[in-house]
Amino acid sequence: MEQSNKFDLQQQLPSDNSAELVVLGTIMNHDELFTQVEDLLDASVFRNKRNQAMFRILKYIIQKKHVIDESSIIACFEKFKDKIGISLDEIHYAIMEIGASDSPRTFQQDVERIIDYSQRRKTWEILQKMSIQAITLTENADDVISNTIKDLDQVRGSVNADSGIIDAKA
């Protein structure tokens, strides 16, 4: 039997699912805290796809000024299920998992942690792209270095949230 020495770097990228759940649970149970971080967060800071979907749903519900509860989450899912990317069963599971993860006391720290991990993952992706370009000589070395530095600067400055996949005006 052949032994694989492959190192799965994707599995080693920094993430903290517990912190993601606490952020989402705190937003779900204390939506007034969302205003403190809405300019810092977007779905991409969450590594888990289910957490990304739940963030988009919670953000939409808050922006529409609706009460966050199971029925509003399900209704939002039904309205945007083609854009959400997860199943209704996953939504039900996420509601239970996130609902039990609530910590206003550590909310800000957890937000900072998931943003930091997101920036580290983006940095890794940029450096991986640069190394492939450098090895394959697909671009001029000076251009590769210049573009990499520009991309890394953007990651360091990227603390602004996007509008998300779900438009609150819909």
C-alpha positions as protocol buffer text, in pm:
chain_id: "A"
residue {
  index: 1
  type: MET
  ca { x: 0 y: 0 z: 0 }
}
residue {
  index: 2
  type: GLU
  ca { x: 138 y: 334 z: -104 }
}
residue {
  index: 3
  type: GLN
  ca { x: 169 y: 590 z: 171 }
}
residue {
  index: 4
  type: SER
  ca { x: 77 y: 945 z: 85 }
}
residue {
  index: 5
  type: ASN
  ca { x: 310 y: 1217 z: 206 }
}
residue {
  index: 6
  type: LYS
  ca { x: 88 y: 1492 z: 71 }
}
residue {
  index: 7
  type: PHE
  ca { x: 35 y: 1777 z: 310 }
}
residue {
  index: 8
  type: ASP
  ca { x: -312 y: 1926 z: 280 }
}
residue {
  index: 9
  type: LEU
  ca { x: -239 y: 2293 z: 327 }
}
residue {
  index: 10
  type: GLN
  ca { x: -607 y: 2386 z: 292 }
}
residue {
  index: 11
  type: GLN
  ca { x: -675 y: 2198 z: 617 }
}
residue {
  index: 12
  type: GLN
  ca { x: -393 y: 2386 z: 788 }
}
residue {
  index: 13
  type: LEU
  ca { x: -511 y: 2736 z: 702 }
}
residue {
  index: 14
  type: PRO
  ca { x: -613 y: 2929 z: 1012 }
}
residue {
  index: 15
  type: SER
  ca { x: -975 y: 2926 z: 1112 }
}
residue {
  index: 16
  type: ASP
  ca { x: -1176 y: 2907 z: 1431 }
}
residue {
  index: 17
  type: ASN
  ca { x: -1521 y: 2759 z: 1383 }
}
residue {
  index: 18
  type: SER
  ca { x: -1603 y: 2820 z: 1750 }
}
residue {
  index: 19
  type: ALA
  ca { x: -1532 y: 3191 z: 1712 }
}
residue {
  index: 20
  type: GLU
  ca { x: -1741 y: 3199 z: 1394 }
}
residue {
  index: 21
  type: LEU
  ca { x: -2031 y: 3034 z: 1577 }
}
residue {
  index: 22
  type: VAL
  ca { x: -2004 y: 3276 z: 1870 }
}
residue {
  index: 23
  type: VAL
  ca { x: -2010 y: 3575 z: 1636 }
}
residue {
  index: 24
  type: LEU
  ca { x: -2314 y: 3442 z: 1453 }
}
residue {
  index: 25
  type: GLY
  ca { x: -2490 y: 3333 z: 1772 }
}
residue {
  index: 26
  type: THR
  ca { x: -2432 y: 3669 z: 1934 }
}
residue {
  index: 27
  type: ILE
  ca { x: -2563 y: 3849 z: 1625 }
}
residue {
  index: 28
  type: MET
  ca { x: -2865 y: 3617 z: 1614 }
}
residue {
  index: 29
  type: ASN
  ca { x: -2950 y: 3666 z: 1982 }
}
residue {
  index: 30
  type: HIS
  ca { x: -2837 y: 4030 z: 2020 }
}
residue {
  index: 31
  type: ASP
  ca { x: -2887 y: 4187 z: 1679 }
}
residue {
  index: 32
  type: GLU
  ca { x: -2819 y: 4532 z: 1821 }
}
residue {
  index: 33
  type: LEU
  ca { x: -2450 y: 4432 z: 1847 }
}
residue {
  index: 34
  type: PHE
  ca { x: -2437 y: 4390 z: 1469 }
}
residue {
  index: 35
  type: THR
  ca { x: -2409 y: 4768 z: 1425 }
}
residue {
  index: 36
  type: GLN
  ca { x: -2075 y: 4757 z: 1609 }
}
residue {
  index: 37
  type: VAL
  ca { x: -1922 y: 4529 z: 1346 }
}
residue {
  index: 38
  type: GLU
  ca { x: -2127 y: 4563 z: 1028 }
}
residue {
  index: 39
  type: ASP
  ca { x: -1853 y: 4767 z: 858 }
}
residue {
  index: 40
  type: LEU
  ca { x: -1592 y: 4504 z: 950 }
}
residue {
  index: 41
  type: LEU
  ca { x: -1767 y: 4182 z: 857 }
}
residue {
  index: 42
  type: ASP
  ca { x: -1866 y: 4020 z: 533 }
}
residue {
  index: 43
  type: ALA
  ca { x: -1939 y: 3658 z: 452 }
}
residue {
  index: 44
  type: SER
  ca { x: -1585 y: 3595 z: 328 }
}
residue {
  index: 45
  type: VAL
  ca { x: -1435 y: 3622 z: 678 }
}
residue {
  index: 46
  type: PHE
  ca { x: -1618 y: 3302 z: 770 }
}
residue {
  index: 47
  type: ARG
  ca { x: -1435 y: 2988 z: 655 }
}
residue {
  index: 48
  type: ASN
  ca { x: -1727 y: 2749 z: 701 }
}
residue {
  index: 49
  type: LYS
  ca { x: -1974 y: 2767 z: 408 }
}
residue {
  index: 50
  type: ARG
  ca { x: -2272 y: 2718 z: 638 }
}
residue {
  index: 51
  type: ASN
  ca { x: -2151 y: 3007 z: 854 }
}
residue {
  index: 52
  type: GLN
  ca { x: -2110 y: 3224 z: 543 }
}
residue {
  index: 53
  type: ALA
  ca { x: -2468 y: 3149 z: 443 }
}
residue {
  index: 54
  type: MET
  ca { x: -2602 y: 3218 z: 791 }
}
residue {
  index: 55
  type: PHE
  ca { x: -2415 y: 3549 z: 806 }
}
residue {
  index: 56
  type: ARG
  ca { x: -2575 y: 3657 z: 477 }
}
residue {
  index: 57
  type: ILE
  ca { x: -2918 y: 3559 z: 606 }
}
residue {
  index: 58
  type: LEU
  ca { x: -2876 y: 3732 z: 943 }
}
residue {
  index: 59
  type: LYS
  ca { x: -2740 y: 4046 z: 778 }
}
residue {
  index: 60
  type: TYR
  ca { x: -3035 y: 4057 z: 540 }
}
residue {
  index: 61
  type: ILE
  ca { x: -3288 y: 4014 z: 821 }
}
residue {
  index: 62
  type: ILE
  ca { x: -3124 y: 4286 z: 1030 }
}
residue {
  index: 63
  type: GLN
  ca { x: -3105 y: 4526 z: 736 }
}
residue {
  index: 64
  type: LYS
  ca { x: -3475 y: 4469 z: 669 }
}
residue {
  index: 65
  type: LYS
  ca { x: -3538 y: 4542 z: 1039 }
}
residue {
  index: 66
  type: HIS
  ca { x: -3717 y: 4211 z: 1091 }
}
residue {
  index: 67
  type: VAL
  ca { x: -3706 y: 4005 z: 1408 }
}
residue {
  index: 68
  type: ILE
  ca { x: -3449 y: 3727 z: 1393 }
}
residue {
  index: 69
  type: ASP
  ca { x: -3614 y: 3396 z: 1469 }
}
residue {
  index: 70
  type: GLU
  ca { x: -3636 y: 3055 z: 1309 }
}
residue {
  index: 71
  type: SER
  ca { x: -3928 y: 3148 z: 1087 }
}
residue {
  index: 72
  type: SER
  ca { x: -3758 y: 3464 z: 953 }
}
residue {
  index: 73
  type: ILE
  ca { x: -3438 y: 3268 z: 885 }
}
residue {
  index: 74
  type: ILE
  ca { x: -3632 y: 2997 z: 700 }
}
residue {
  index: 75
  type: ALA
  ca { x: -3831 y: 3258 z: 506 }
}
residue {
  index: 76
  type: CYS
  ca { x: -3509 y: 3432 z: 401 }
}
residue {
  index: 77
  type: PHE
  ca { x: -3358 y: 3099 z: 301 }
}
residue {
  index: 78
  type: GLU
  ca { x: -3665 y: 3016 z: 89 }
}
residue {
  index: 79
  type: LYS
  ca { x: -3649 y: 3355 z: -81 }
}
residue {
  index: 80
  type: PHE
  ca { x: -3280 y: 3326 z: -168 }
}
residue {
  index: 81
  type: LYS
  ca { x: -3215 y: 2950 z: -169 }
}
residue {
  index: 82
  type: ASP
  ca { x: -3057 y: 2964 z: -516 }
}
residue {
  index: 83
  type: LYS
  ca { x: -2798 y: 3212 z: -389 }
}
residue {
  index: 84
  type: ILE
  ca { x: -2742 y: 3065 z: -41 }
}
residue {
  index: 85
  type: GLY
  ca { x: -2550 y: 2752 z: -140 }
}
residue {
  index: 86
  type: ILE
  ca { x: -2663 y: 2519 z: 139 }
}
residue {
  index: 87
  type: SER
  ca { x: -2966 y: 2301 z: 200 }
}
residue {
  index: 88
  type: LEU
  ca { x: -3266 y: 2358 z: 424 }
}
residue {
  index: 89
  type: ASP
  ca { x: -3144 y: 2077 z: 651 }
}
residue {
  index: 90
  type: GLU
  ca { x: -2814 y: 2263 z: 692 }
}
residue {
  index: 91
  type: ILE
  ca { x: -3006 y: 2579 z: 779 }
}
residue {
  index: 92
  type: HIS
  ca { x: -3198 y: 2393 z: 1050 }
}
residue {
  index: 93
  type: TYR
  ca { x: -2874 y: 2249 z: 1187 }
}
residue {
  index: 94
  type: ALA
  ca { x: -2707 y: 2592 z: 1175 }
}
residue {
  index: 95
  type: ILE
  ca { x: -2996 y: 2752 z: 1365 }
}
residue {
  index: 96
  type: MET
  ca { x: -2952 y: 2500 z: 1649 }
}
residue {
  index: 97
  type: GLU
  ca { x: -2573 y: 2521 z: 1647 }
}
residue {
  index: 98
  type: ILE
  ca { x: -2555 y: 2899 z: 1627 }
}
residue {
  index: 99
  type: GLY
  ca { x: -2841 y: 2957 z: 1870 }
}
residue {
  index: 100
  type: ALA
  ca { x: -2641 y: 2776 z: 2139 }
}
residue {
  index: 101
  type: SER
  ca { x: -2326 y: 2980 z: 2067 }
}
residue {
  index: 102
  type: ASP
  ca { x: -2380 y: 3319 z: 2220 }
}
residue {
  index: 103
  type: SER
  ca { x: -2125 y: 3529 z: 2405 }
}
residue {
  index: 104
  type: PRO
  ca { x: -2163 y: 3906 z: 2404 }
}
residue {
  index: 105
  type: ARG
  ca { x: -1871 y: 3917 z: 2648 }
}
residue {
  index: 106
  type: THR
  ca { x: -1622 y: 3780 z: 2390 }
}
residue {
  index: 107
  type: PHE
  ca { x: -1800 y: 3904 z: 2078 }
}
residue {
  index: 108
  type: GLN
  ca { x: -1548 y: 4175 z: 1983 }
}
residue {
  index: 109
  type: GLN
  ca { x: -1252 y: 3942 z: 2040 }
}
residue {
  index: 110
  type: ASP
  ca { x: -1412 y: 3672 z: 1829 }
}
residue {
  index: 111
  type: VAL
  ca { x: -1484 y: 3919 z: 1549 }
}
residue {
  index: 112
  type: GLU
  ca { x: -1119 y: 4030 z: 1554 }
}
residue {
  index: 113
  type: ARG
  ca { x: -1004 y: 3666 z: 1553 }
}
residue {
  index: 114
  type: ILE
  ca { x: -1207 y: 3563 z: 1249 }
}
residue {
  index: 115
  type: ILE
  ca { x: -1101 y: 3877 z: 1060 }
}
residue {
  index: 116
  type: ASP
  ca { x: -736 y: 3805 z: 1141 }
}
residue {
  index: 117
  type: TYR
  ca { x: -769 y: 3444 z: 1026 }
}
residue {
  index: 118
  type: SER
  ca { x: -945 y: 3556 z: 709 }
}
residue {
  index: 119
  type: GLN
  ca { x: -662 y: 3798 z: 630 }
}
residue {
  index: 120
  type: ARG
  ca { x: -408 y: 3520 z: 690 }
}
residue {
  index: 121
  type: ARG
  ca { x: -592 y: 3291 z: 448 }
}
residue {
  index: 122
  type: LYS
  ca { x: -604 y: 3567 z: 185 }
}
residue {
  index: 123
  type: THR
  ca { x: -232 y: 3631 z: 235 }
}
residue {
  index: 124
  type: TRP
  ca { x: -161 y: 3261 z: 185 }
}
residue {
  index: 125
  type: GLU
  ca { x: -363 y: 3259 z: -138 }
}
residue {
  index: 126
  type: ILE
  ca { x: -174 y: 3562 z: -271 }
}
residue {
  index: 127
  type: LEU
  ca { x: 165 y: 3414 z: -184 }
}
residue {
  index: 128
  type: GLN
  ca { x: 68 y: 3080 z: -334 }
}
residue {
  index: 129
  type: LYS
  ca { x: -34 y: 3254 z: -658 }
}
residue {
  index: 130
  type: MET
  ca { x: 293 y: 3447 z: -658 }
}
residue {
  index: 131
  type: SER
  ca { x: 502 y: 3134 z: -608 }
}
residue {
  index: 132
  type: ILE
  ca { x: 325 y: 2956 z: -896 }
}
residue {
  index: 133
  type: GLN
  ca { x: 379 y: 3256 z: -1123 }
}
residue {
  index: 134
  type: ALA
  ca { x: 745 y: 3277 z: -1020 }
}
residue {
  index: 135
  type: ILE
  ca { x: 806 y: 2906 z: -1079 }
}
residue {
  index: 136
  type: THR
  ca { x: 626 y: 2889 z: -1413 }
}
residue {
  index: 137
  type: LEU
  ca { x: 759 y: 3224 z: -1532 }
}
residue {
  index: 138
  type: THR
  ca { x: 417 y: 3319 z: -1666 }
}
residue {
  index: 139
  type: GLU
  ca { x: 481 y: 3685 z: -1594 }
}
residue {
  index: 140
  type: ASN
  ca { x: 773 y: 3920 z: -1562 }
}
residue {
  index: 141
  type: ALA
  ca { x: 931 y: 3876 z: -1215 }
}
residue {
  index: 142
  type: ASP
  ca { x: 912 y: 4249 z: -1142 }
}
residue {
  index: 143
  type: ASP
  ca { x: 540 y: 4251 z: -1228 }
}
residue {
  index: 144
  type: VAL
  ca { x: 479 y: 3947 z: -1008 }
}
residue {
  index: 145
  type: ILE
  ca { x: 652 y: 4110 z: -712 }
}
residue {
  index: 146
  type: SER
  ca { x: 481 y: 4445 z: -769 }
}
residue {
  index: 147
  type: ASN
  ca { x: 135 y: 4287 z: -801 }
}
residue {
  index: 148
  type: THR
  ca { x: 194 y: 4069 z: -496 }
}
residue {
  index: 149
  type: ILE
  ca { x: 292 y: 4368 z: -283 }
}
residue {
  index: 150
  type: LYS
  ca { x: -15 y: 4558 z: -404 }
}
residue {
  index: 151
  type: ASP
  ca { x: -241 y: 4258 z: -326 }
}
residue {
  index: 152
  type: LEU
  ca { x: -87 y: 4215 z: 20 }
}
residue {
  index: 153
  type: ASP
  ca { x: -141 y: 4585 z: 93 }
}
residue {
  index: 154
  type: GLN
  ca { x: -508 y: 4543 z: -1 }
}
residue {
  index: 155
  type: VAL
  ca { x: -544 y: 4249 z: 238 }
}
residue {
  index: 156
  type: ARG
  ca { x: -400 y: 4455 z: 521 }
}
residue {
  index: 157
  type: GLY
  ca { x: -642 y: 4736 z: 445 }
}
residue {
  index: 158
  type: SER
  ca { x: -945 y: 4517 z: 378 }
}
residue {
  index: 159
  type: VAL
  ca { x: -1155 y: 4558 z: 686 }
}
residue {
  index: 160
  type: ASN
  ca { x: -1457 y: 4688 z: 500 }
}
residue {
  index: 161
  type: ALA
  ca { x: -1766 y: 4477 z: 454 }
}
residue {
  index: 162
  type: ASP
  ca { x: -1919 y: 4413 z: 116 }
}
residue {
  index: 163
  type: SER
  ca { x: -2289 y: 4429 z: 42 }
}
residue {
  index: 164
  type: GLY
  ca { x: -2313 y: 4051 z: 43 }
}
residue {
  index: 165
  type: ILE
  ca { x: -2489 y: 3813 z: -193 }
}
residue {
  index: 166
  type: ILE
  ca { x: -2835 y: 3905 z: -68 }
}
residue {
  index: 167
  type: ASP
  ca { x: -2945 y: 4258 z: -144 }
}
residue {
  index: 168
  type: ALA
  ca { x: -3151 y: 4405 z: 138 }
}
residue {
  index: 169
  type: LYS
  ca { x: -3351 y: 4600 z: -119 }
}
residue {
  index: 170
  type: ALA
  ca { x: -3485 y: 4278 z: -273 }
}
